[in-house]
Coordinates of C-alpha atoms in Angstrom, one line a residue:
M1 CA 0.0 0.0 0.0
V2 CA 1.2 3.5 -0.8
T3 CA 2.3 5.8 2.0
I4 CA -0.5 8.2 2.7
K5 CA -0.2 11.7 4.3
K6 CA -2.6 14.5 5.0
Q7 CA -1.8 18.2 4.3
L8 CA -5.3 19.6 4.4
V9 CA -5.9 23.1 3.0
S10 CA -7.8 25.3 5.4
S11 CA -9.1 27.8 2.8
R12 CA -12.1 27.0 0.6
M13 CA -11.5 29.9 -1.8
R14 CA -10.8 27.5 -4.7
T15 CA -13.7 25.1 -4.1
F16 CA -17.4 25.1 -4.7
S17 CA -20.0 25.4 -1.9
G18 CA -22.1 22.4 -0.9
I19 CA -21.2 18.8 -0.2
N20 CA -19.4 16.5 -2.7
G21 CA -21.6 13.6 -3.7
R22 CA -18.6 11.2 -3.9
N23 CA -20.1 8.9 -6.6
F24 CA -17.1 8.9 -8.9
I25 CA -13.3 9.0 -8.8
T26 CA -11.7 11.2 -11.4
I27 CA -8.1 10.5 -12.6
H28 CA -5.9 13.4 -13.7
E29 CA -2.2 13.9 -14.6
T30 CA -0.4 17.0 -13.4
A31 CA 1.2 17.8 -16.8
N32 CA 4.1 19.3 -14.7
Y33 CA 7.3 17.6 -15.9
A34 CA 9.7 19.8 -13.9
K35 CA 12.3 18.1 -11.6
G36 CA 10.9 17.8 -8.1
A37 CA 7.3 18.3 -9.2
G38 CA 6.0 15.4 -7.2
A39 CA 3.2 15.0 -4.7
Q40 CA 4.7 17.2 -2.0
M41 CA 5.3 20.1 -4.4
H42 CA 1.7 19.9 -5.6
A43 CA 0.4 19.7 -2.1
D44 CA 2.4 22.8 -1.2
L45 CA 1.0 24.5 -4.3
Q46 CA -2.6 23.9 -3.1
S47 CA -1.7 25.0 0.4
S48 CA -0.5 28.4 -1.0
G49 CA -3.7 29.0 -2.9
F50 CA -3.6 27.6 -6.5
S51 CA -6.2 28.5 -9.1
A52 CA -7.8 25.1 -9.0
S53 CA -8.1 22.3 -6.5
W54 CA -8.1 18.5 -6.2
H55 CA -8.4 16.1 -3.3
W56 CA -5.2 14.0 -3.8
Q57 CA -1.9 14.1 -5.5
V58 CA 0.2 10.9 -5.8
D59 CA 3.7 10.2 -7.1
D60 CA 6.1 7.2 -7.0
K61 CA 6.6 7.5 -3.2
V62 CA 3.6 9.0 -1.5
A63 CA -0.1 10.1 -1.8
I64 CA -1.0 13.3 -0.1
Q65 CA -4.6 14.5 0.7
S66 CA -5.3 18.2 0.3
F67 CA -9.1 18.3 0.8
P68 CA -11.7 16.1 2.6
H69 CA -13.8 14.1 0.2
T70 CA -16.8 16.0 1.2
V71 CA -15.4 19.2 -0.4
R72 CA -16.4 20.0 -4.0
C73 CA -13.1 20.8 -5.7
W74 CA -12.5 22.7 -9.0
H75 CA -10.9 20.1 -11.2
A76 CA -13.2 18.5 -13.8
G77 CA -13.9 21.4 -16.1
D78 CA -17.6 20.8 -16.2
G79 CA -18.9 23.6 -14.0
A80 CA -21.7 22.4 -11.7
G81 CA -21.7 19.0 -13.4
N82 CA -21.0 15.6 -11.8
G83 CA -17.3 15.9 -12.3
N84 CA -16.9 18.8 -9.9
F85 CA -19.9 18.1 -7.7
H86 CA -19.9 14.3 -7.4
S87 CA -16.3 13.1 -7.8
I88 CA -13.1 12.7 -5.9
A89 CA -10.1 14.1 -7.8
I90 CA -6.6 12.4 -8.0
E91 CA -3.7 14.0 -9.7
I92 CA -0.9 11.6 -10.8
C93 CA 2.5 13.3 -11.0
V94 CA 4.6 13.1 -14.2
N95 CA 7.8 14.8 -13.0
V96 CA 10.8 13.7 -15.1
D97 CA 12.8 12.6 -12.0
G98 CA 10.0 10.3 -10.9
D99 CA 8.9 6.8 -11.8
F100 CA 5.6 7.2 -13.7
Q101 CA 4.7 3.5 -13.7
Q102 CA 5.2 3.3 -9.9
A103 CA 3.1 6.5 -9.5
V104 CA 0.3 4.8 -11.4
V105 CA 0.6 1.7 -9.3
N106 CA 0.4 3.9 -6.2
A107 CA -2.6 5.7 -7.6
A108 CA -4.3 2.4 -8.1
A109 CA -3.7 1.4 -4.5
L110 CA -5.1 4.8 -3.4
V111 CA -8.1 4.4 -5.7
K112 CA -8.8 0.9 -4.2
K113 CA -8.8 2.4 -0.7
I114 CA -11.2 5.2 -1.7
M115 CA -13.4 2.7 -3.5
H116 CA -13.7 0.8 -0.3
D117 CA -14.1 3.8 2.0
E118 CA -16.7 5.5 -0.2
G119 CA -18.5 2.6 -1.8
I120 CA -17.5 3.6 -5.3
P121 CA -17.5 0.8 -8.1
S122 CA -14.7 0.5 -10.6
A123 CA -17.1 1.6 -13.4
N124 CA -17.2 5.0 -11.7
V125 CA -13.4 5.5 -11.8
V126 CA -13.1 7.7 -14.8
Q127 CA -10.7 10.0 -16.7
H128 CA -10.8 13.8 -16.6
H129 CA -11.6 13.4 -20.3
H130 CA -14.9 11.9 -19.3
W131 CA -16.2 15.2 -18.0
S132 CA -14.8 17.9 -20.2
G133 CA -13.2 16.2 -23.3
K134 CA -9.7 17.3 -22.2
D135 CA -6.8 15.0 -23.1
C136 CA -6.2 14.0 -19.5
P137 CA -4.7 11.8 -18.1
R138 CA -2.7 12.2 -21.3
H139 CA -0.1 9.4 -20.8
L140 CA -2.5 6.8 -19.5
R141 CA -4.8 7.6 -22.5
K142 CA -1.9 7.3 -24.9
G143 CA 0.0 4.5 -23.2
D144 CA 3.3 6.0 -24.1
K145 CA 5.0 5.5 -20.7
G146 CA 4.6 1.7 -20.5
I147 CA 1.2 1.6 -18.9
D148 CA -2.2 2.6 -20.4
W149 CA -5.7 3.2 -19.1
A150 CA -6.9 -0.4 -19.6
S151 CA -3.9 -1.7 -17.6
F152 CA -4.6 0.8 -14.8
K153 CA -8.2 -0.3 -14.6
R154 CA -7.1 -4.0 -14.4
L155 CA -5.3 -3.0 -11.1
L156 CA -8.7 -2.2 -9.5
P157 CA -11.4 -4.5 -8.2
T158 CA -14.5 -4.5 -10.3
K159 CA -16.7 -3.3 -7.4
A160 CA -16.2 -1.8 -4.0
D161 CA -16.0 -4.5 -1.4
R162 CA -17.8 -3.0 1.6
S163 CA -19.4 -6.1 3.0
S164 CA -16.9 -6.4 5.8
S165 CA -17.5 -2.7 6.8
N166 CA -21.3 -3.0 7.0
L167 CA -22.6 -2.6 10.5
S168 CA -25.8 -4.4 11.7
Y169 CA -27.5 -6.0 14.7
G170 CA -24.9 -7.9 16.7
S171 CA -21.8 -5.9 15.4
Q172 CA -19.4 -4.8 18.1
G173 CA -16.2 -2.7 18.3
E174 CA -14.8 0.7 17.6
A175 CA -16.8 1.1 14.4
V176 CA -20.0 0.7 16.3
K177 CA -18.8 3.0 19.0
Q178 CA -18.1 5.7 16.4
L179 CA -21.6 5.1 14.8
Q180 CA -23.2 5.6 18.2
I181 CA -21.2 8.8 18.8
D182 CA -22.2 10.1 15.3
L183 CA -25.9 9.3 15.8
N184 CA -25.8 11.1 19.2
K185 CA -24.4 14.2 17.5
L186 CA -27.4 14.1 15.2
G187 CA -29.8 14.1 18.2
Y188 CA -30.3 10.4 18.9
K189 CA -29.8 9.4 22.5
L190 CA -27.8 6.2 22.6
T191 CA -25.6 4.6 25.3
I192 CA -22.1 4.5 23.9
D193 CA -21.3 0.8 24.6
S194 CA -19.7 -0.3 21.2
S195 CA -22.5 -2.9 20.8
F196 CA -25.1 -2.8 17.9
G197 CA -28.2 -3.8 19.9
P198 CA -31.9 -3.0 19.6
A199 CA -31.5 0.7 20.5
T200 CA -28.8 1.3 17.9
E201 CA -30.9 -0.5 15.3
R202 CA -33.9 1.6 16.1
A203 CA -31.8 4.8 15.8
V204 CA -30.3 3.7 12.5
K205 CA -33.8 2.9 11.1
A206 CA -35.1 6.2 12.3
F207 CA -32.2 8.0 10.6
Q208 CA -32.8 6.1 7.4
A209 CA -36.5 6.9 7.4
S210 CA -35.8 10.6 8.0
L211 CA -33.8 10.7 4.8
K212 CA -36.1 8.4 2.8
L213 CA -33.4 5.7 2.6
T214 CA -34.1 2.0 2.6
V215 CA -35.2 1.3 6.2
E216 CA -33.2 -1.9 6.9
G217 CA -31.3 -1.1 10.1
I218 CA -28.0 -2.0 8.3
V219 CA -25.3 0.7 8.0
G220 CA -24.0 0.1 4.5
P221 CA -22.4 2.4 2.0
Q222 CA -25.5 4.5 1.3
T223 CA -26.2 5.1 5.0
Q224 CA -22.5 5.7 5.8
K225 CA -22.4 8.4 3.1
A226 CA -25.7 10.0 4.4
L227 CA -24.2 10.0 8.0
K228 CA -21.1 11.8 6.8
E229 CA -23.2 14.4 4.9
A230 CA -25.5 14.9 7.9
L231 CA -22.5 15.5 10.2
V232 CA -21.1 18.1 7.8
K233 CA -24.4 19.9 7.7
Q234 CA -24.6 19.7 11.5
S235 CA -21.3 21.5 11.8
V236 CA -23.0 24.9 11.4
S237 CA -21.8 26.9 14.4
R238 CA -23.7 27.0 17.6
K239 CA -22.1 30.3 18.5
V240 CA -23.8 33.7 17.9
L241 CA -22.1 35.2 14.8
K242 CA -22.2 38.8 13.8
V243 CA -20.4 41.4 11.6
G244 CA -16.7 41.3 12.2
D245 CA -16.4 37.6 13.2
K246 CA -14.2 35.4 11.1
G247 CA -12.9 31.8 10.9
D248 CA -14.2 28.3 10.3
N249 CA -17.5 28.9 12.2
V250 CA -18.4 31.8 9.8
R251 CA -17.3 29.7 6.8
A252 CA -19.5 26.8 7.8
M253 CA -22.5 29.2 8.3
Q254 CA -21.9 30.8 4.9
A255 CA -21.6 27.4 3.2
A256 CA -24.8 26.2 4.8
L257 CA -26.6 29.3 3.7
A258 CA -25.3 28.9 0.2
S259 CA -26.4 25.3 0.1
V260 CA -30.0 26.4 0.4
G261 CA -29.7 29.2 -2.1
F262 CA -28.7 32.2 0.1
Y263 CA -25.3 33.2 -1.3
P264 CA -23.2 35.8 0.6
D265 CA -21.9 37.0 -2.8
K266 CA -23.2 35.0 -5.8
G267 CA -21.1 37.0 -8.3
S268 CA -17.8 36.4 -6.6
E269 CA -15.3 33.6 -6.3
N270 CA -16.7 30.7 -4.3
Y271 CA -20.0 32.6 -3.9
G272 CA -18.6 34.7 -1.0
V273 CA -17.9 31.7 1.3
D274 CA -14.7 33.2 2.7
G275 CA -14.9 32.9 6.4
Y276 CA -15.4 36.6 7.1
F277 CA -18.7 38.0 8.4
G278 CA -18.9 41.3 6.5
T279 CA -21.8 43.4 5.4
K280 CA -22.7 41.1 2.5
T281 CA -22.9 38.1 4.8
R282 CA -25.0 40.2 7.2
D283 CA -27.4 41.1 4.3
T284 CA -27.6 37.4 3.4
V285 CA -28.5 36.5 6.9
K286 CA -31.2 39.2 6.8
R287 CA -32.6 37.8 3.6
F288 CA -32.8 34.4 5.1
Q289 CA -34.4 35.8 8.2
S290 CA -37.0 37.7 6.2
V291 CA -38.2 34.3 4.8
Y292 CA -37.8 32.0 7.8
T293 CA -37.7 34.2 10.9
P294 CA -39.6 37.3 9.9
T295 CA -40.0 38.4 13.6
E296 CA -36.2 38.5 13.9
I297 CA -34.5 40.3 11.1
D298 CA -31.3 41.7 12.6
G299 CA -28.5 40.2 10.5
I300 CA -27.2 38.3 13.6
F301 CA -26.8 34.5 13.3
G302 CA -28.3 33.4 16.6
P303 CA -30.1 30.4 18.0
K304 CA -33.4 31.0 16.2
T305 CA -31.8 31.6 12.8
R306 CA -29.5 28.6 13.3
Y307 CA -32.4 26.3 14.2
E308 CA -34.3 27.3 11.0
L309 CA -31.3 26.9 8.8
N310 CA -30.6 23.4 10.2
R311 CA -34.3 22.5 9.8
I312 CA -34.2 23.6 6.1
I313 CA -31.0 21.7 5.4
K314 CA -32.4 18.5 6.9
K315 CA -35.4 18.5 4.6

């Protein structure tokens, strides 16, 4: 298995608002042949604020994650299409001082892990070309570096093997404990005992019913994905936010507002989701309040406004 590192980018300036659907994996090549232009250099490039974004970069030694899979990165060239909004982006490095074939093998190992983690089948592992027609990943498409796309796909399982990671009545251990913790964060009142018993099964079924999923009491890929999305939405700050505030709490609030059609600055980059509570964000909060809390239109993001926003998101 390839060595995996995380170097997460804190800024969301080069990403789209909303939650990535994570139904596809998109393979790119960096097209950067310079010496030293490996995974670390490209991770540093993203950390410094590049004009595009992707989730992973991989070379002949290491794979480095820049963004959580829930983030919608700018990478596919299809605007608000499935490439940007529903896929995880991997850039394979092509630096002249690297081993391209080993980088591809490492990329395949990373893809297998992501397929397992996210429940994505091999059929949904696609080229950048699939979304925009761009000749990318160029060398895998052409096969001029000793390995082609068909060979790459043969390195992958045909479908995501998630059977061992499904949780159901009778399951025990750390995965069940985390499930119970996550469900409690969403308002379910479970005893954290690491045992999937009747109470946990009832909570899972209630969660599935609330999102109109198949109500089976089994935590498989679809329910796992829905839990992740619900927890991201739940991250909207519980603090009172007002003009002058800044940071991740403000950014989460702005992203949540944008996800239901209230954009801090629709004409700007990333729709104004910048982590700063300025006058435009205040006016956006007021617009939201005028619709959902008409008796409280003060531009301050407090308990009542937060409650209504979370209620709308959960619909």
